[in-house]
mmCIF file of C-alpha atoms in Angstrom:
data_model
loop_
_atom_site.group_PDB
_atom_site.id
_atom_site.type_symbol
_atom_site.label_atom_id
_atom_site.label_comp_id
_atom_site.label_asym_id
_atom_site.label_seq_id
_atom_site.Cartn_x
_atom_site.Cartn_y
_atom_site.Cartn_z
ATOM 1 C CA MET A 1 0.000 0.000 0.000
ATOM 2 C CA LEU A 2 1.083 3.574 -0.774
ATOM 3 C CA GLU A 3 3.984 2.424 -2.975
ATOM 4 C CA GLY A 4 3.903 5.715 -4.857
ATOM 5 C CA PHE A 5 5.099 7.629 -1.803
ATOM 6 C CA THR A 6 8.310 7.417 0.198
ATOM 7 C CA THR A 7 8.104 7.473 3.990
ATOM 8 C CA PHE A 8 9.605 10.973 4.001
ATOM 9 C CA GLU A 9 7.005 12.220 1.506
ATOM 10 C CA LEU A 10 4.197 10.787 3.617
ATOM 11 C CA LEU A 11 5.660 12.350 6.754
ATOM 12 C CA LYS A 12 5.896 15.707 5.000
ATOM 13 C CA LEU A 13 2.268 15.412 3.876
ATOM 14 C CA PHE A 14 0.949 14.542 7.295
ATOM 15 C CA ALA A 15 3.364 16.604 9.413
ATOM 16 C CA PRO A 16 0.969 19.509 10.143
ATOM 17 C CA LEU A 17 -1.796 17.101 11.112
ATOM 18 C CA ILE A 18 0.418 14.839 13.246
ATOM 19 C CA ILE A 19 1.844 17.840 15.134
ATOM 20 C CA PHE A 20 -1.611 19.349 15.620
ATOM 21 C CA GLU A 21 -3.097 16.034 16.788
ATOM 22 C CA LEU A 22 -0.305 15.460 19.318
ATOM 23 C CA ILE A 23 -0.571 18.987 20.755
ATOM 24 C CA PHE A 24 -4.369 18.707 20.966
ATOM 25 C CA LYS A 25 -4.266 15.321 22.723
ATOM 26 C CA VAL A 26 -1.588 16.447 25.227
ATOM 27 C CA PHE A 27 -3.565 19.653 25.895
ATOM 28 C CA CYS A 28 -6.730 17.641 26.674
ATOM 29 C CA ILE A 29 -4.908 15.101 28.858
ATOM 30 C CA VAL A 30 -3.276 17.906 30.894
ATOM 31 C CA LYS A 31 -6.670 19.624 31.198
ATOM 32 C CA MET A 32 -8.254 16.348 32.344
ATOM 33 C CA ILE A 33 -5.626 15.706 35.029
ATOM 34 C CA LYS A 34 -5.653 19.300 36.298
ATOM 35 C CA GLU A 35 -9.374 20.051 36.277
ATOM 36 C CA GLY A 36 -11.064 16.645 36.493
ATOM 37 C CA VAL A 37 -13.853 15.151 34.397
ATOM 38 C CA ARG A 38 -17.626 14.790 34.236
ATOM 39 C CA ASN A 39 -20.054 12.273 32.678
ATOM 40 C CA LEU A 40 -17.414 9.482 32.358
ATOM 41 C CA SER A 41 -14.461 8.371 34.454
ATOM 42 C CA ILE A 42 -10.855 9.490 33.833
ATOM 43 C CA PRO A 43 -9.668 6.140 32.335
ATOM 44 C CA ILE A 44 -12.545 6.118 29.824
ATOM 45 C CA TRP A 45 -11.917 9.733 28.789
ATOM 46 C CA LEU A 46 -8.213 8.923 28.487
ATOM 47 C CA ILE A 47 -9.002 6.028 26.117
ATOM 48 C CA ILE A 48 -11.368 8.260 24.087
ATOM 49 C CA ILE A 49 -8.795 11.095 23.838
ATOM 50 C CA VAL A 50 -5.914 8.809 22.911
ATOM 51 C CA LEU A 51 -7.695 6.420 20.533
ATOM 52 C CA LEU A 52 -10.168 8.670 18.728
ATOM 53 C CA SER A 53 -8.424 11.018 16.347
ATOM 54 C CA THR A 54 -9.553 14.671 16.699
ATOM 55 C CA PHE A 55 -13.125 13.753 17.671
ATOM 56 C CA GLY A 56 -11.874 12.193 20.942
ATOM 57 C CA PRO A 57 -10.342 15.437 22.243
ATOM 58 C CA ILE A 58 -13.285 17.463 20.831
ATOM 59 C CA SER A 59 -15.837 15.265 22.628
ATOM 60 C CA PHE A 60 -13.799 15.578 25.836
ATOM 61 C CA LEU A 61 -13.857 19.392 25.602
ATOM 62 C CA LEU A 62 -17.594 19.352 24.871
ATOM 63 C CA PHE A 63 -18.861 16.689 27.254
ATOM 64 C CA GLY A 64 -16.025 15.634 29.560
ATOM 65 C CA ARG A 65 -14.324 18.801 30.744
ATOM 66 C CA ARG A 66 -15.214 19.753 34.277
ATOM 67 C CA ARG A 67 -16.391 23.329 34.324
ATOM 68 C CA ASN A 68 -15.789 25.778 37.187
ATOM 69 C CA TYR A 69 -19.355 25.590 38.443
ATOM 70 C CA ASP A 70 -19.373 21.762 38.402
ATOM 71 C CA LYS A 71 -16.822 21.784 41.240
ATOM 72 C CA SER A 72 -19.074 23.384 43.821
ATOM 73 C CA MET B 1 -24.864 50.537 24.019
ATOM 74 C CA SER B 2 -22.460 50.010 26.922
ATOM 75 C CA SER B 3 -24.463 46.991 28.085
ATOM 76 C CA TYR B 4 -24.361 45.585 24.567
ATOM 77 C CA LYS B 5 -20.577 46.002 24.479
ATOM 78 C CA ALA B 6 -20.368 44.242 27.847
ATOM 79 C CA TYR B 7 -22.446 41.328 26.493
ATOM 80 C CA PHE B 8 -20.187 41.147 23.464
ATOM 81 C CA LYS B 9 -17.036 41.043 25.593
ATOM 82 C CA LYS B 10 -18.610 38.494 27.932
ATOM 83 C CA GLU B 11 -19.401 36.187 25.008
ATOM 84 C CA LEU B 12 -15.859 36.503 23.668
ATOM 85 C CA ILE B 13 -14.336 35.680 27.056
ATOM 86 C CA GLU B 14 -16.755 32.789 27.593
ATOM 87 C CA GLY B 15 -16.032 31.393 24.133
ATOM 88 C CA ILE B 16 -12.303 31.410 24.846
ATOM 89 C CA ARG B 17 -12.684 30.071 28.388
ATOM 90 C CA ASN B 18 -14.956 27.188 27.355
ATOM 91 C CA TYR B 19 -12.771 26.392 24.325
ATOM 92 C CA LYS B 20 -15.782 26.870 22.039
ATOM 93 C CA PHE B 21 -13.754 28.897 19.543
ATOM 94 C CA LEU B 22 -11.040 26.229 19.568
ATOM 95 C CA ILE B 23 -13.563 23.438 18.889
ATOM 96 C CA LEU B 24 -15.211 25.446 16.094
ATOM 97 C CA ALA B 25 -11.828 26.226 14.544
ATOM 98 C CA ILE B 26 -10.869 22.548 14.558
ATOM 99 C CA GLY B 27 -14.286 21.439 13.257
ATOM 100 C CA ILE B 28 -14.115 23.812 10.299
ATOM 101 C CA ILE B 29 -10.417 24.225 9.491
ATOM 102 C CA LEU B 30 -9.046 20.714 10.135
ATOM 103 C CA PHE B 31 -10.816 19.228 7.116
ATOM 104 C CA ALA B 32 -9.388 22.002 4.950
ATOM 105 C CA ILE B 33 -5.969 20.406 5.459
ATOM 106 C CA LEU B 34 -7.024 16.790 5.880
ATOM 107 C CA ASP B 35 -9.281 16.422 2.825
ATOM 108 C CA PRO B 36 -6.776 17.238 0.041
ATOM 109 C CA ILE B 37 -4.142 14.989 1.673
ATOM 110 C CA MET B 38 -6.558 12.078 2.000
ATOM 111 C CA LEU B 39 -7.711 12.576 -1.593
ATOM 112 C CA LYS B 40 -4.104 12.565 -2.758
ATOM 113 C CA LEU B 41 -3.515 9.259 -0.987
ATOM 114 C CA LEU B 42 -6.883 7.751 -1.929
ATOM 115 C CA PRO B 43 -5.809 6.191 -5.261
ATOM 116 C CA GLU B 44 -2.845 4.527 -3.545
ATOM 117 C CA ILE B 45 -5.056 3.269 -0.712
ATOM 118 C CA LEU B 46 -7.609 1.896 -3.206
ATOM 119 C CA LYS B 47 -4.857 0.141 -5.153
ATOM 120 C CA GLY B 48 -3.889 -1.705 -1.984
ATOM 121 C CA GLN B 49 -7.478 -2.570 -1.058
ATOM 122 C CA THR B 50 -8.687 -3.974 -4.381
ATOM 123 C CA GLN B 51 -6.046 -6.341 -5.681
ATOM 124 C CA GLY B 52 -5.855 -6.449 -9.433
ATOM 125 C CA VAL B 53 -8.498 -3.785 -10.030
ATOM 126 C CA ASP B 54 -7.332 -0.186 -10.013
ATOM 127 C CA ILE B 55 -10.491 1.705 -9.015
ATOM 128 C CA SER B 56 -8.578 4.988 -8.882
ATOM 129 C CA GLN B 57 -8.516 5.062 -12.703
ATOM 130 C CA PHE B 58 -12.267 5.618 -12.684
ATOM 131 C CA MET B 59 -11.937 8.610 -10.396
ATOM 132 C CA ASN B 60 -11.072 12.045 -11.650
ATOM 133 C CA ILE B 61 -9.612 13.736 -8.607
ATOM 134 C CA ASN B 62 -8.710 17.310 -9.412
ATOM 135 C CA HIS B 63 -8.702 20.725 -7.780
ATOM 136 C CA ARG B 64 -12.469 21.154 -8.157
ATOM 137 C CA PHE B 65 -13.184 17.687 -6.694
ATOM 138 C CA SER B 66 -10.928 18.410 -3.723
ATOM 139 C CA ILE B 67 -12.707 21.682 -2.875
ATOM 140 C CA THR B 68 -16.162 20.121 -3.392
ATOM 141 C CA ASN B 69 -15.138 17.344 -1.013
ATOM 142 C CA TYR B 70 -14.246 19.948 1.629
ATOM 143 C CA MET B 71 -17.581 21.708 1.093
ATOM 144 C CA ASN B 72 -19.421 18.420 1.664
ATOM 145 C CA ASP B 73 -17.465 17.865 4.863
ATOM 146 C CA ILE B 74 -18.345 21.369 6.051
ATOM 147 C CA TYR B 75 -22.012 20.504 5.517
ATOM 148 C CA ASN B 76 -21.857 16.981 6.969
ATOM 149 C CA ILE B 77 -19.442 17.363 9.870
ATOM 150 C CA ALA B 78 -18.975 21.068 10.652
ATOM 151 C CA ASN B 79 -22.760 21.407 11.085
ATOM 152 C CA ILE B 80 -22.698 18.724 13.785
ATOM 153 C CA VAL B 81 -19.690 20.343 15.479
ATOM 154 C CA ILE B 82 -21.427 23.755 15.412
ATOM 155 C CA ALA B 83 -24.678 22.285 16.785
ATOM 156 C CA LEU B 84 -22.892 20.445 19.612
ATOM 157 C CA THR B 85 -20.727 23.446 20.481
ATOM 158 C CA LEU B 86 -23.513 26.019 20.527
ATOM 159 C CA MET B 87 -26.249 23.770 21.971
ATOM 160 C CA GLY B 88 -25.786 25.120 25.484
ATOM 161 C CA VAL B 89 -25.283 28.780 24.653
ATOM 162 C CA ILE B 90 -28.722 29.789 25.934
ATOM 163 C CA THR B 91 -29.792 26.725 27.958
ATOM 164 C CA ASP B 92 -26.623 26.909 30.077
ATOM 165 C CA GLU B 93 -27.255 30.606 30.767
ATOM 166 C CA ILE B 94 -30.709 29.751 32.128
ATOM 167 C CA LYS B 95 -29.607 26.553 33.886
ATOM 168 C CA ASP B 96 -26.596 28.136 35.579
ATOM 169 C CA LYS B 97 -28.694 31.188 36.451
ATOM 170 C CA ASN B 98 -26.220 33.543 34.772
ATOM 171 C CA ILE B 99 -28.988 35.224 32.802
ATOM 172 C CA VAL B 100 -30.424 36.688 36.004
ATOM 173 C CA ILE B 101 -27.381 38.892 36.640
ATOM 174 C CA PRO B 102 -27.741 41.198 33.608
ATOM 175 C CA LEU B 103 -31.546 41.146 33.805
ATOM 176 C CA THR B 104 -31.645 42.283 37.427
ATOM 177 C CA LYS B 105 -29.416 45.183 36.445
ATOM 178 C CA GLY B 106 -32.089 46.356 34.026
ATOM 179 C CA LEU B 107 -30.327 45.248 30.854
ATOM 180 C CA ASN B 108 -32.350 43.956 27.921
ATOM 181 C CA LEU B 109 -32.605 40.468 26.448
ATOM 182 C CA GLU B 110 -32.382 41.740 22.868
ATOM 183 C CA GLY B 111 -28.801 42.848 23.447
ATOM 184 C CA LEU B 112 -27.931 39.480 24.954
ATOM 185 C CA VAL B 113 -29.274 37.436 22.030
ATOM 186 C CA ILE B 114 -27.888 39.812 19.377
ATOM 187 C CA ALA B 115 -24.449 39.856 21.056
ATOM 188 C CA LYS B 116 -24.395 36.051 21.191
ATOM 189 C CA THR B 117 -25.475 35.765 17.563
ATOM 190 C CA LEU B 118 -22.998 38.397 16.397
ATOM 191 C CA VAL B 119 -20.000 36.915 18.231
ATOM 192 C CA TYR B 120 -20.501 33.377 16.936
ATOM 193 C CA SER B 121 -21.514 34.589 13.466
ATOM 194 C CA LEU B 122 -18.272 36.567 13.166
ATOM 195 C CA ILE B 123 -16.169 33.712 14.512
ATOM 196 C CA ILE B 124 -17.764 31.017 12.335
ATOM 197 C CA THR B 125 -17.690 33.211 9.203
ATOM 198 C CA SER B 126 -13.992 33.960 9.796
ATOM 199 C CA PHE B 127 -13.182 30.273 10.318
ATOM 200 C CA THR B 128 -15.139 29.348 7.177
ATOM 201 C CA PHE B 129 -13.188 31.836 5.057
ATOM 202 C CA VAL B 130 -9.870 30.726 6.596
ATOM 203 C CA GLY B 131 -10.835 27.084 5.997
ATOM 204 C CA PHE B 132 -11.728 27.709 2.362
ATOM 205 C CA ILE B 133 -8.499 29.650 1.741
ATOM 206 C CA ILE B 134 -6.359 26.907 3.361
ATOM 207 C CA ASN B 135 -8.228 24.225 1.428
ATOM 208 C CA TYR B 136 -7.781 26.158 -1.829
ATOM 209 C CA TYR B 137 -4.049 26.486 -1.174
ATOM 210 C CA TYR B 138 -3.543 22.816 -0.233
ATOM 211 C CA SER B 139 -5.700 21.581 -3.123
ATOM 212 C CA GLN B 140 -3.757 23.781 -5.541
ATOM 213 C CA ILE B 141 -0.445 22.288 -4.374
ATOM 214 C CA LEU B 142 -1.631 18.675 -4.467
ATOM 215 C CA PHE B 143 -3.885 18.883 -7.549
ATOM 216 C CA PRO B 144 -2.440 21.489 -9.927
ATOM 217 C CA LYS B 145 -4.696 20.416 -12.842
ATOM 218 C CA ASP B 146 -8.099 21.995 -13.700
ATOM 219 C CA LEU B 147 -7.728 24.873 -11.285
ATOM 220 C CA VAL B 148 -10.879 26.587 -10.065
ATOM 221 C CA SER B 149 -10.588 30.376 -9.824
ATOM 222 C CA PHE B 150 -10.108 31.818 -6.348
ATOM 223 C CA SER B 151 -12.999 34.272 -6.774
ATOM 224 C CA SER B 152 -15.540 31.509 -7.510
ATOM 225 C CA VAL B 153 -14.385 29.599 -4.402
ATOM 226 C CA MET B 154 -14.796 32.771 -2.330
ATOM 227 C CA LYS B 155 -18.319 33.265 -3.747
ATOM 228 C CA SER B 156 -19.185 29.706 -2.699
ATOM 229 C CA CYS B 157 -17.653 30.404 0.704
ATOM 230 C CA LEU B 158 -19.866 33.486 1.085
ATOM 231 C CA LEU B 159 -22.978 31.380 0.414
ATOM 232 C CA TYR B 160 -21.805 28.776 2.932
ATOM 233 C CA SER B 161 -21.245 31.513 5.504
ATOM 234 C CA ILE B 162 -24.793 32.869 5.040
ATOM 235 C CA TYR B 163 -26.135 29.326 5.409
ATOM 236 C CA LEU B 164 -24.128 28.821 8.608
ATOM 237 C CA LEU B 165 -25.576 32.063 10.010
ATOM 238 C CA PHE B 166 -28.997 30.491 9.547
ATOM 239 C CA VAL B 167 -27.787 27.346 11.343
ATOM 240 C CA ILE B 168 -26.510 29.448 14.285
ATOM 241 C CA SER B 169 -29.832 31.268 14.686
ATOM 242 C CA LEU B 170 -31.717 27.950 14.430
ATOM 243 C CA ILE B 171 -29.583 26.400 17.192
ATOM 244 C CA TYR B 172 -30.193 29.461 19.389
ATOM 245 C CA LEU B 173 -33.939 29.201 18.899
ATOM 246 C CA LEU B 174 -33.987 25.504 19.761
ATOM 247 C CA SER B 175 -31.620 26.152 22.645
ATOM 248 C CA SER B 176 -34.147 28.614 24.085
ATOM 249 C CA LEU B 177 -37.016 26.147 23.590
ATOM 250 C CA PHE B 178 -35.532 23.168 25.414
ATOM 251 C CA LYS B 179 -34.084 22.810 28.878
ATOM 252 C CA LYS B 180 -31.453 20.333 27.736
ATOM 253 C CA GLY B 181 -28.875 21.493 25.228
ATOM 254 C CA ILE B 182 -28.400 18.061 23.693
ATOM 255 C CA ILE B 183 -32.074 17.957 22.601
ATOM 256 C CA ALA B 184 -31.624 21.339 20.890
ATOM 257 C CA ALA B 185 -28.483 20.060 19.159
ATOM 258 C CA LEU B 186 -30.083 16.806 17.971
ATOM 259 C CA LEU B 187 -33.197 18.585 16.723
ATOM 260 C CA SER B 188 -31.177 21.200 14.851
ATOM 261 C CA ILE B 189 -29.073 18.433 13.257
ATOM 262 C CA LEU B 190 -32.304 16.693 12.259
ATOM 263 C CA ILE B 191 -33.678 19.890 10.664
ATOM 264 C CA ILE B 192 -30.377 20.567 8.878
ATOM 265 C CA TYR B 193 -30.304 17.067 7.357
ATOM 266 C CA THR B 194 -34.006 17.055 6.515
ATOM 267 C CA MET B 195 -33.702 20.238 4.461
ATOM 268 C CA PRO B 196 -32.165 18.518 1.400
ATOM 269 C CA LEU B 197 -35.230 16.214 1.312
ATOM 270 C CA ILE B 198 -37.604 19.197 1.267
ATOM 271 C CA MET B 199 -35.498 20.583 -1.592
ATOM 272 C CA ASN B 200 -37.106 17.925 -3.785
ATOM 273 C CA ILE B 201 -40.305 20.005 -3.732
ATOM 274 C CA LYS B 202 -39.461 22.359 -6.582
ATOM 275 C CA ILE B 203 -41.748 25.237 -5.542
ATOM 276 C CA LEU B 204 -40.082 25.426 -2.137
ATOM 277 C CA SER B 205 -36.491 24.850 -3.181
ATOM 278 C CA THR B 206 -35.465 28.490 -3.780
ATOM 279 C CA TYR B 207 -37.025 29.605 -0.507
ATOM 280 C CA LEU B 208 -34.929 27.227 1.580
ATOM 281 C CA PRO B 209 -31.476 28.068 2.949
ATOM 282 C CA PHE B 210 -30.163 24.771 1.565
ATOM 283 C CA TYR B 211 -30.504 26.267 -1.930
ATOM 284 C CA LEU B 212 -27.404 28.327 -1.089
ATOM 285 C CA ILE B 213 -25.412 25.137 -0.434
ATOM 286 C CA LYS B 214 -26.636 23.651 -3.697
ATOM 287 C CA GLN B 215 -25.541 26.746 -5.616
ATOM 288 C CA ALA B 216 -22.222 26.957 -3.778
ATOM 289 C CA ASN B 217 -21.359 23.392 -4.791
ATOM 290 C CA ASN B 218 -21.722 24.359 -8.470
ATOM 291 C CA PHE B 219 -18.753 26.775 -8.209
ATOM 292 C CA ASN B 220 -20.255 28.828 -10.974
ATOM 293 C CA VAL B 221 -22.091 31.151 -8.602
ATOM 294 C CA ILE B 222 -23.993 33.831 -10.475
ATOM 295 C CA PHE B 223 -25.842 36.274 -8.282
ATOM 296 C CA ASP B 224 -29.008 36.205 -10.381
ATOM 297 C CA SER B 225 -32.499 37.077 -9.148
ATOM 298 C CA THR B 226 -33.218 33.508 -7.942
ATOM 299 C CA LEU B 227 -30.079 33.374 -5.818
ATOM 300 C CA ILE B 228 -30.597 36.879 -4.430
ATOM 301 C CA ILE B 229 -34.177 35.949 -3.493
ATOM 302 C CA SER B 230 -32.859 32.843 -1.764
ATOM 303 C CA ILE B 231 -30.251 34.902 0.137
ATOM 304 C CA LEU B 232 -32.923 37.434 1.140
ATOM 305 C CA TRP B 233 -35.249 34.675 2.341
ATOM 306 C CA THR B 234 -32.442 33.161 4.404
ATOM 307 C CA LEU B 235 -31.740 36.563 5.988
ATOM 308 C CA ILE B 236 -35.475 36.996 6.692
ATOM 309 C CA TYR B 237 -35.529 33.562 8.372
ATOM 310 C CA ILE B 238 -32.533 34.591 10.504
ATOM 311 C CA VAL B 239 -34.300 37.794 11.635
ATOM 312 C CA ILE B 240 -37.595 35.967 12.342
ATOM 313 C CA ILE B 241 -35.851 33.180 14.265
ATOM 314 C CA THR B 242 -33.845 35.716 16.314
ATOM 315 C CA VAL B 243 -37.030 37.672 17.172
ATOM 316 C CA ILE B 244 -38.787 34.442 18.242
ATOM 317 C CA THR B 245 -35.744 33.523 20.378
ATOM 318 C CA ILE B 246 -35.876 36.919 22.128
ATOM 319 C CA GLU B 247 -39.643 36.643 22.676
ATOM 320 C CA ARG B 248 -39.258 33.111 23.981
ATOM 321 C CA LEU B 249 -36.580 34.206 26.458
ATOM 322 C CA LYS B 250 -38.795 37.026 27.671
ATOM 323 C CA ARG B 251 -41.496 34.516 28.515
ATOM 324 C CA ILE B 252 -39.271 32.049 30.310
ATOM 325 C CA GLU B 253 -39.723 32.139 34.002
ATOM 326 C CA ILE B 254 -36.225 32.481 35.368
ATOM 327 C CA ASN B 255 -36.174 30.969 38.807
#
């Protein structure tokens, strides 16, 4: 598969996306550890963030992030 | 005017604090980069999947196809992201009792709804234009054949932006009607995806906001009387929906 492309060419193509994805996932994991979660437990959110590309971190920010007023 | 400015600033701060702008940016702009790359790799992927038969030969992937693919993703995925991000904009205000603070200070609801609509309209329109420009640039690099002119892509982008303004106002209305944000989001998604079906009724087609999407996908956008009527109708819908949202909020018993 993908014989027409060298590994370097593929890396160059996907570089912006790979970098973005990594930063986004790390950002969400840090947020999760620092602020806590809601709706699901930390291990489940961790699996969702790590395994689901882009939509995992987005769903965490939408449904899993603990907001300031949830803490009280 | 000062209260309106305060609402505007509040919405901006809240959008940043709740990462709503970040989610919207990702939902709209990510596919601008991802789509052309995936399309470039698609023939190679298909070669690997179907041994002996090269399906990619039947596909004519060019600049136009790449941009159309992004437009479809904006309609199919960005709409869901927008609905899920904005679902709680009004319900959360009522639920968290934040709406009481400006109201008890004698400020009006009109300003609140207009500020909310304006902030997210500006943000989403900006992201849409940025997304289209990025997609145009990436598609041009990866598919240099059969180039579509930049102006026609921008015209299509303008139509998409007007359509998304309608989507925002629709989500706000539904968000003011239901106590749970997720119901508002699901219902707005349902309405958005039902619209293409109603388009089959020819008499109604030009009066529906989805007509703008249909025209935008043609790339050859000519602002003729039919399209202008469709744009005007969409703007009228936005105004009507916003007025209903304000009236609805006025009637809600905030306790």
